[in-house]
Amino acid sequence: MEGARGRCEFYLGLGLALGSCGCIGASFVLKKKGLLRLAARGAARAGHGGHAYLREWLWWAGLLCMGIGEAVNFAAYAFAPATVVTPLGALSVLVSAVLSSSFLNERLNIHGKIGCILSILGSTVMVIHAPQEEEVSSLESMAEKLKDPGFIVFAVCVLVSSILLIFVAGPRYGRSNVLVYVLVCSAIGSLSVSCVKGLGIALKELFAGKPVLKEPLVWVLPACLGVFVSVQINYLNKALDIFNTSVVTPVYYVLFTTAVMTCSAILFKEWQHMALDNIIGTISGFLTIVSGIFLLHAFRDMSFSPDLLPLILRQGGADLHTSSWSGAERHQSCLHQPLLVPEDIHKGSQSVEEEEEVECV
């Protein structure tokens, strides 16, 4: 009975995570559209420290859409492990890339499409091999996890690195390197996921009738979550204002997933109960996602034309291929032709000998 209930909660969390991807992917496009409208009107851009986007309704629509998606995702973390919920964010990359090509005129070439497919396949593999059991099921257990020295060291490293990125690397490289602001969002996001996980557990116990409101952790987690989410929104807006959505979304996904998986391994220790084949499957799925994201990001500006295809795959290539082979005895490929025919070689050797005779005279 308990195992069946656990599987039902797992699939409920899985469904909620899938539903949140559409809202989150669309929110990137709506917010980018609002930022572009502000830039067209000459308003102070977010990349320059402006906050004119707060008066743009499209930006607020994107924020609302993201809020709905994050709320659904919030519920998903309460029922399924973070190692399962987080990788499904690859579907929001697909939604964002497709909508960006339709509404923002951001070109998505064949490499980007292959990258989206690889991201989906990698996410599927990770879901199949991820743990299906909850490691933390009570608020008291969550509090003990947060006191673990390993997690404390991780949290301190995240906060220090984020401060360095904001105040040192941001002013110098923020407008030329997409990783600066996205790293801030991803690192802080790993801590926000931990807060969301704790609040989800607290809500489940609250609905079960337990007096969780007396616990100090219930009030600390929302305060920390508010600060972390505010930082994420601010620097995600800066990244979206400077770089294309089709670039920011996948890079943010890879870095955010990596940070969350690291935090989950340290805090919840879900990987300790996984078999070797599941660990290999999870890592392989994640590397597949990274490969897809690399295709989507690295070749975004490369133009793809039929001339790049092999001859047999072009239109009418079969006919050309046949005709070239029919005259193979009469015409050699230029790759196999000598640079000089035998007559030219003979003439060349004669001319060299004549020049030597003249020099001797």
Short mmCIF file of C-alpha atoms in Angstrom, two decimals:
data_model
loop_
_atom_site.label_atom_id
_atom_site.label_comp_id
_atom_site.label_asym_id
_atom_site.label_seq_id
_atom_site.Cartn_x
_atom_site.Cartn_y
_atom_site.Cartn_z
CA MET A 1 0.00 0.00 0.00
CA GLU A 2 2.79 2.39 0.91
CA GLY A 3 4.73 1.49 -2.26
CA ALA A 4 1.70 2.09 -4.48
CA ARG A 5 1.10 5.46 -2.83
CA GLY A 6 4.74 6.39 -3.36
CA ARG A 7 4.53 5.57 -7.07
CA CYS A 8 1.33 7.59 -7.44
CA GLU A 9 3.04 10.59 -5.86
CA PHE A 10 6.02 10.07 -8.15
CA TYR A 11 3.90 10.12 -11.30
CA LEU A 12 1.91 13.08 -9.98
CA GLY A 13 5.15 15.02 -9.52
CA LEU A 14 6.25 13.92 -12.98
CA GLY A 15 3.04 15.20 -14.55
CA LEU A 16 3.28 18.52 -12.73
CA ALA A 17 6.86 18.94 -13.90
CA LEU A 18 5.82 18.35 -17.51
CA GLY A 19 2.98 20.85 -17.22
CA SER A 20 5.28 23.54 -15.86
CA CYS A 21 7.64 23.33 -18.84
CA GLY A 22 5.16 24.91 -21.26
CA CYS A 23 4.53 27.89 -19.00
CA ILE A 24 8.20 28.45 -18.23
CA GLY A 25 9.25 28.17 -21.87
CA ALA A 26 6.57 30.66 -22.96
CA SER A 27 7.51 33.08 -20.18
CA PHE A 28 11.00 33.58 -21.64
CA VAL A 29 9.50 34.65 -24.96
CA LEU A 30 6.94 36.99 -23.39
CA LYS A 31 9.54 38.73 -21.26
CA LYS A 32 11.95 39.04 -24.17
CA LYS A 33 9.15 40.50 -26.32
CA GLY A 34 8.45 43.09 -23.62
CA LEU A 35 12.13 44.00 -23.37
CA LEU A 36 12.35 44.42 -27.14
CA ARG A 37 9.36 46.78 -27.11
CA LEU A 38 11.03 48.87 -24.44
CA ALA A 39 14.24 49.02 -26.46
CA ALA A 40 12.29 50.16 -29.53
CA ARG A 41 10.81 53.03 -27.51
CA GLY A 42 14.26 54.07 -26.28
CA ALA A 43 13.66 53.19 -22.62
CA ALA A 44 16.54 52.35 -20.27
CA ARG A 45 17.41 48.73 -20.91
CA ALA A 46 17.77 46.12 -18.19
CA GLY A 47 21.27 45.34 -19.40
CA HIS A 48 22.26 48.90 -18.51
CA GLY A 49 20.69 48.74 -15.07
CA GLY A 50 17.28 50.15 -16.03
CA HIS A 51 13.99 48.91 -14.61
CA ALA A 52 11.58 50.27 -17.21
CA TYR A 53 10.35 46.72 -17.81
CA LEU A 54 8.27 47.09 -14.65
CA ARG A 55 5.91 49.33 -16.68
CA GLU A 56 5.59 46.89 -19.61
CA TRP A 57 2.52 44.63 -19.51
CA LEU A 58 4.12 41.97 -21.72
CA TRP A 59 6.94 41.59 -19.24
CA TRP A 60 4.40 41.20 -16.43
CA ALA A 61 2.54 38.62 -18.52
CA GLY A 62 5.78 36.69 -18.89
CA LEU A 63 6.42 36.98 -15.18
CA LEU A 64 2.90 35.73 -14.41
CA CYS A 65 3.38 32.84 -16.82
CA MET A 66 6.67 31.99 -15.17
CA GLY A 67 5.05 32.28 -11.74
CA ILE A 68 2.37 29.77 -12.73
CA GLY A 69 4.99 27.44 -14.14
CA GLU A 70 7.18 27.74 -11.07
CA ALA A 71 4.18 27.19 -8.78
CA VAL A 72 3.37 23.97 -10.61
CA ASN A 73 7.04 23.06 -10.49
CA PHE A 74 6.98 23.89 -6.78
CA ALA A 75 4.27 21.27 -6.31
CA ALA A 76 6.25 18.78 -8.39
CA TYR A 77 9.22 19.01 -6.02
CA ALA A 78 6.93 18.09 -3.15
CA PHE A 79 6.04 14.75 -4.76
CA ALA A 80 9.12 13.73 -6.78
CA PRO A 81 12.90 13.87 -6.24
CA ALA A 82 14.78 16.88 -7.56
CA THR A 83 16.88 14.56 -9.73
CA VAL A 84 13.69 13.74 -11.66
CA VAL A 85 11.98 17.15 -11.75
CA THR A 86 14.94 19.33 -12.73
CA PRO A 87 16.06 17.52 -15.94
CA LEU A 88 12.56 17.88 -17.39
CA GLY A 89 13.30 21.57 -17.76
CA ALA A 90 14.79 20.61 -21.15
CA LEU A 91 11.25 20.66 -22.50
CA SER A 92 11.02 24.35 -21.63
CA VAL A 93 14.12 24.84 -23.78
CA LEU A 94 12.28 23.26 -26.69
CA VAL A 95 9.18 25.37 -26.12
CA SER A 96 11.22 28.54 -25.83
CA ALA A 97 13.27 27.80 -28.96
CA VAL A 98 10.20 27.04 -31.08
CA LEU A 99 8.27 30.07 -29.87
CA SER A 100 11.32 32.32 -30.30
CA SER A 101 11.62 31.33 -33.94
CA SER A 102 7.92 32.07 -34.46
CA PHE A 103 7.39 35.29 -32.47
CA LEU A 104 10.86 36.81 -32.03
CA ASN A 105 12.26 36.01 -35.50
CA GLU A 106 15.22 34.26 -33.91
CA ARG A 107 16.45 31.70 -36.44
CA LEU A 108 16.61 28.07 -35.34
CA ASN A 109 18.77 26.13 -37.78
CA ILE A 110 19.06 22.38 -38.24
CA HIS A 111 21.73 22.15 -35.54
CA GLY A 112 19.39 23.79 -33.04
CA LYS A 113 16.58 21.40 -33.92
CA ILE A 114 18.85 18.40 -33.46
CA GLY A 115 19.99 19.90 -30.17
CA CYS A 116 16.39 20.19 -28.95
CA ILE A 117 15.74 16.55 -29.85
CA LEU A 118 18.87 15.43 -28.01
CA SER A 119 17.81 17.42 -24.96
CA ILE A 120 14.45 15.66 -24.89
CA LEU A 121 16.04 12.23 -25.32
CA GLY A 122 18.56 12.91 -22.58
CA SER A 123 15.83 14.06 -20.21
CA THR A 124 13.87 10.90 -20.90
CA VAL A 125 16.87 8.73 -20.09
CA MET A 126 17.45 10.64 -16.85
CA VAL A 127 13.83 10.20 -15.78
CA ILE A 128 13.95 6.47 -16.45
CA HIS A 129 17.10 5.96 -14.38
CA ALA A 130 16.48 8.54 -11.64
CA PRO A 131 15.51 7.45 -8.08
CA GLN A 132 11.78 7.11 -7.48
CA GLU A 133 11.90 7.14 -3.69
CA GLU A 134 11.79 10.19 -1.45
CA GLU A 135 14.84 10.61 0.75
CA VAL A 136 13.40 13.40 2.93
CA SER A 137 9.78 13.02 4.03
CA SER A 138 9.49 15.19 7.16
CA LEU A 139 10.41 18.73 8.19
CA GLU A 140 12.56 17.46 11.04
CA SER A 141 14.57 15.38 8.61
CA MET A 142 14.91 18.39 6.32
CA ALA A 143 16.26 20.48 9.18
CA GLU A 144 18.89 17.84 9.94
CA LYS A 145 19.91 17.79 6.28
CA LEU A 146 20.36 21.56 6.23
CA LYS A 147 22.74 21.33 9.20
CA ASP A 148 25.01 18.90 7.38
CA PRO A 149 28.57 20.33 7.10
CA GLY A 150 28.78 19.35 3.43
CA PHE A 151 25.71 21.39 2.53
CA ILE A 152 26.90 24.35 4.62
CA VAL A 153 30.21 24.40 2.71
CA PHE A 154 28.32 24.14 -0.60
CA ALA A 155 25.99 27.01 0.31
CA VAL A 156 28.88 29.24 1.37
CA CYS A 157 30.73 28.52 -1.89
CA VAL A 158 27.62 29.35 -3.91
CA LEU A 159 27.06 32.66 -2.11
CA VAL A 160 30.71 33.75 -2.33
CA SER A 161 31.01 32.85 -6.03
CA SER A 162 27.74 34.66 -6.80
CA ILE A 163 28.98 37.82 -5.06
CA LEU A 164 32.21 37.69 -7.06
CA LEU A 165 30.30 37.24 -10.30
CA ILE A 166 27.95 40.13 -9.53
CA PHE A 167 30.48 42.72 -8.36
CA VAL A 168 33.72 41.66 -10.11
CA ALA A 169 32.97 39.72 -13.29
CA GLY A 170 29.63 41.37 -14.09
CA PRO A 171 30.84 44.94 -14.82
CA ARG A 172 33.72 43.63 -16.96
CA TYR A 173 32.33 40.66 -18.86
CA GLY A 174 28.56 40.72 -18.30
CA ARG A 175 27.75 42.21 -21.73
CA SER A 176 30.15 40.00 -23.71
CA ASN A 177 29.87 36.60 -22.02
CA VAL A 178 26.51 34.90 -21.52
CA LEU A 179 27.88 32.74 -18.69
CA VAL A 180 28.34 35.57 -16.18
CA TYR A 181 24.72 36.44 -15.39
CA VAL A 182 23.44 32.93 -16.13
CA LEU A 183 25.90 31.45 -13.64
CA VAL A 184 24.49 33.75 -10.96
CA CYS A 185 20.93 32.58 -11.74
CA SER A 186 21.95 28.92 -11.76
CA ALA A 187 24.01 28.95 -8.58
CA ILE A 188 21.38 30.84 -6.59
CA GLY A 189 18.70 28.68 -8.19
CA SER A 190 20.17 25.53 -6.66
CA LEU A 191 19.58 27.02 -3.20
CA SER A 192 16.07 28.14 -4.12
CA VAL A 193 15.22 24.55 -5.13
CA SER A 194 16.29 23.40 -1.67
CA CYS A 195 13.97 25.99 -0.13
CA VAL A 196 11.14 24.90 -2.40
CA LYS A 197 11.69 21.28 -1.44
CA GLY A 198 11.53 22.15 2.27
CA LEU A 199 8.37 24.26 1.84
CA GLY A 200 6.72 21.48 -0.13
CA ILE A 201 7.36 19.05 2.70
CA ALA A 202 6.07 21.60 5.22
CA LEU A 203 2.84 22.08 3.23
CA LYS A 204 2.27 18.35 3.04
CA GLU A 205 2.63 18.06 6.81
CA LEU A 206 0.41 21.13 7.33
CA PHE A 207 -2.38 19.58 5.27
CA ALA A 208 -1.91 16.35 7.26
CA GLY A 209 -2.73 18.29 10.46
CA LYS A 210 0.73 18.51 11.97
CA PRO A 211 1.70 21.72 13.88
CA VAL A 212 4.48 22.74 11.50
CA LEU A 213 3.85 26.49 11.93
CA LYS A 214 5.64 26.33 15.26
CA GLU A 215 8.86 25.33 13.55
CA PRO A 216 11.27 28.25 12.85
CA LEU A 217 12.35 26.60 9.60
CA VAL A 218 8.88 27.17 8.13
CA TRP A 219 9.41 30.94 8.35
CA VAL A 220 13.09 30.96 7.38
CA LEU A 221 12.59 29.07 4.14
CA PRO A 222 10.08 31.55 2.55
CA ALA A 223 12.31 34.51 3.43
CA CYS A 224 15.37 32.87 1.84
CA LEU A 225 13.30 31.81 -1.15
CA GLY A 226 12.11 35.38 -1.73
CA VAL A 227 15.67 36.72 -1.72
CA PHE A 228 16.97 33.98 -4.02
CA VAL A 229 14.12 34.33 -6.52
CA SER A 230 14.55 38.12 -6.64
CA VAL A 231 18.23 37.71 -7.51
CA GLN A 232 17.39 35.13 -10.17
CA ILE A 233 14.78 37.35 -11.83
CA ASN A 234 17.04 40.40 -11.85
CA TYR A 235 20.04 38.75 -13.48
CA LEU A 236 17.97 36.58 -15.78
CA ASN A 237 16.40 39.79 -17.13
CA LYS A 238 19.87 41.21 -17.77
CA ALA A 239 20.92 38.08 -19.64
CA LEU A 240 17.73 38.08 -21.74
CA ASP A 241 18.14 41.75 -22.58
CA ILE A 242 21.68 41.29 -23.88
CA PHE A 243 21.62 37.85 -25.53
CA ASN A 244 19.15 35.88 -27.64
CA THR A 245 16.50 33.82 -25.88
CA SER A 246 17.57 30.72 -27.83
CA VAL A 247 21.01 31.14 -26.23
CA VAL A 248 20.07 32.14 -22.68
CA THR A 249 17.44 29.43 -22.17
CA PRO A 250 19.57 26.35 -22.99
CA VAL A 251 22.70 27.63 -21.27
CA TYR A 252 20.65 28.45 -18.19
CA TYR A 253 19.14 24.98 -18.29
CA VAL A 254 22.49 23.18 -18.40
CA LEU A 255 24.05 25.22 -15.61
CA PHE A 256 20.91 25.19 -13.47
CA THR A 257 20.50 21.42 -13.83
CA THR A 258 24.13 20.83 -12.95
CA ALA A 259 23.86 23.04 -9.87
CA VAL A 260 20.63 21.41 -8.70
CA MET A 261 21.97 17.89 -9.21
CA THR A 262 25.07 18.80 -7.23
CA CYS A 263 23.01 20.34 -4.45
CA SER A 264 20.65 17.36 -4.43
CA ALA A 265 23.55 14.92 -4.19
CA ILE A 266 24.98 16.82 -1.23
CA LEU A 267 21.76 17.66 0.61
CA PHE A 268 19.37 14.77 -0.06
CA LYS A 269 21.98 12.09 -0.88
CA GLU A 270 19.61 10.46 -3.35
CA TRP A 271 22.51 9.01 -5.35
CA GLN A 272 23.62 6.79 -2.47
CA HIS A 273 20.61 4.51 -3.00
CA MET A 274 20.94 4.21 -6.79
CA ALA A 275 22.27 1.12 -8.54
CA LEU A 276 25.32 1.41 -10.76
CA ASP A 277 23.33 1.07 -13.99
CA ASN A 278 20.99 3.87 -12.89
CA ILE A 279 23.91 6.13 -12.02
CA ILE A 280 25.48 5.49 -15.44
CA GLY A 281 22.11 6.06 -17.13
CA THR A 282 21.56 9.34 -15.30
CA ILE A 283 25.02 10.63 -16.16
CA SER A 284 24.67 9.50 -19.78
CA GLY A 285 21.32 11.22 -20.08
CA PHE A 286 22.72 14.42 -18.69
CA LEU A 287 25.71 14.31 -21.08
CA THR A 288 23.26 13.78 -23.94
CA ILE A 289 21.44 16.93 -22.85
CA VAL A 290 24.70 18.84 -22.69
CA SER A 291 25.54 17.68 -26.22
CA GLY A 292 22.18 18.88 -27.45
CA ILE A 293 22.59 22.22 -25.74
CA PHE A 294 26.05 22.57 -27.26
CA LEU A 295 24.60 22.08 -30.75
CA LEU A 296 21.90 24.60 -30.00
CA HIS A 297 24.35 27.18 -28.69
CA ALA A 298 27.62 26.73 -30.59
CA PHE A 299 26.17 26.66 -34.12
CA ARG A 300 23.36 29.16 -33.72
CA ASP A 301 24.89 31.62 -36.22
CA MET A 302 25.95 29.04 -38.81
CA SER A 303 23.92 29.20 -42.01
CA PHE A 304 22.83 25.85 -43.40
CA SER A 305 22.24 25.49 -47.14
CA PRO A 306 21.71 22.49 -49.45
CA ASP A 307 25.24 23.02 -50.79
CA LEU A 308 26.57 21.64 -47.49
CA LEU A 309 24.78 18.32 -48.05
CA PRO A 310 26.48 15.40 -49.78
CA LEU A 311 25.85 15.26 -53.51
CA ILE A 312 23.57 12.25 -53.27
CA LEU A 313 21.26 14.07 -50.83
CA ARG A 314 20.76 17.21 -52.91
CA GLN A 315 17.85 17.72 -55.24
CA GLY A 316 18.63 15.79 -58.39
CA GLY A 317 21.77 14.46 -56.75
CA ALA A 318 20.91 10.90 -57.69
CA ASP A 319 20.89 11.77 -61.39
CA LEU A 320 24.17 13.64 -61.11
CA HIS A 321 25.65 10.76 -59.17
CA THR A 322 24.59 8.26 -61.85
CA SER A 323 25.84 10.36 -64.74
CA SER A 324 29.20 10.92 -63.04
CA TRP A 325 29.70 7.20 -62.64
CA SER A 326 28.59 6.42 -66.22
CA GLY A 327 31.46 8.49 -67.56
CA ALA A 328 33.99 7.30 -65.02
CA GLU A 329 36.19 5.72 -67.69
CA ARG A 330 36.44 9.01 -69.61
CA HIS A 331 36.61 11.54 -66.79
CA GLN A 332 38.56 11.14 -63.56
CA SER A 333 37.63 12.92 -60.38
CA CYS A 334 39.64 16.06 -59.76
CA LEU A 335 40.71 14.54 -56.46
CA HIS A 336 42.45 11.71 -58.32
CA GLN A 337 43.85 13.63 -61.31
CA PRO A 338 47.60 14.31 -61.35
CA LEU A 339 48.59 17.92 -61.25
CA LEU A 340 50.56 17.45 -64.51
CA VAL A 341 49.75 15.02 -67.30
CA PRO A 342 52.68 12.90 -68.57
CA GLU A 343 53.22 15.17 -71.58
CA ASP A 344 53.44 18.22 -69.33
CA ILE A 345 55.85 16.44 -67.06
CA HIS A 346 58.07 15.53 -70.04
CA LYS A 347 57.97 19.09 -71.31
CA GLY A 348 58.72 20.41 -67.87
CA SER A 349 61.77 18.20 -67.53
CA GLN A 350 63.03 19.31 -70.96
CA SER A 351 62.69 22.98 -70.04
CA VAL A 352 64.61 22.40 -66.82
CA GLU A 353 67.45 20.71 -68.72
CA GLU A 354 67.60 23.57 -71.25
CA GLU A 355 67.80 26.13 -68.42
CA GLU A 356 70.70 24.21 -66.83
CA GLU A 357 72.57 24.15 -70.15
CA VAL A 358 72.15 27.90 -70.54
CA GLU A 359 73.50 28.49 -67.04
CA CYS A 360 76.55 26.32 -67.75
CA VAL A 361 77.32 28.31 -70.91
#
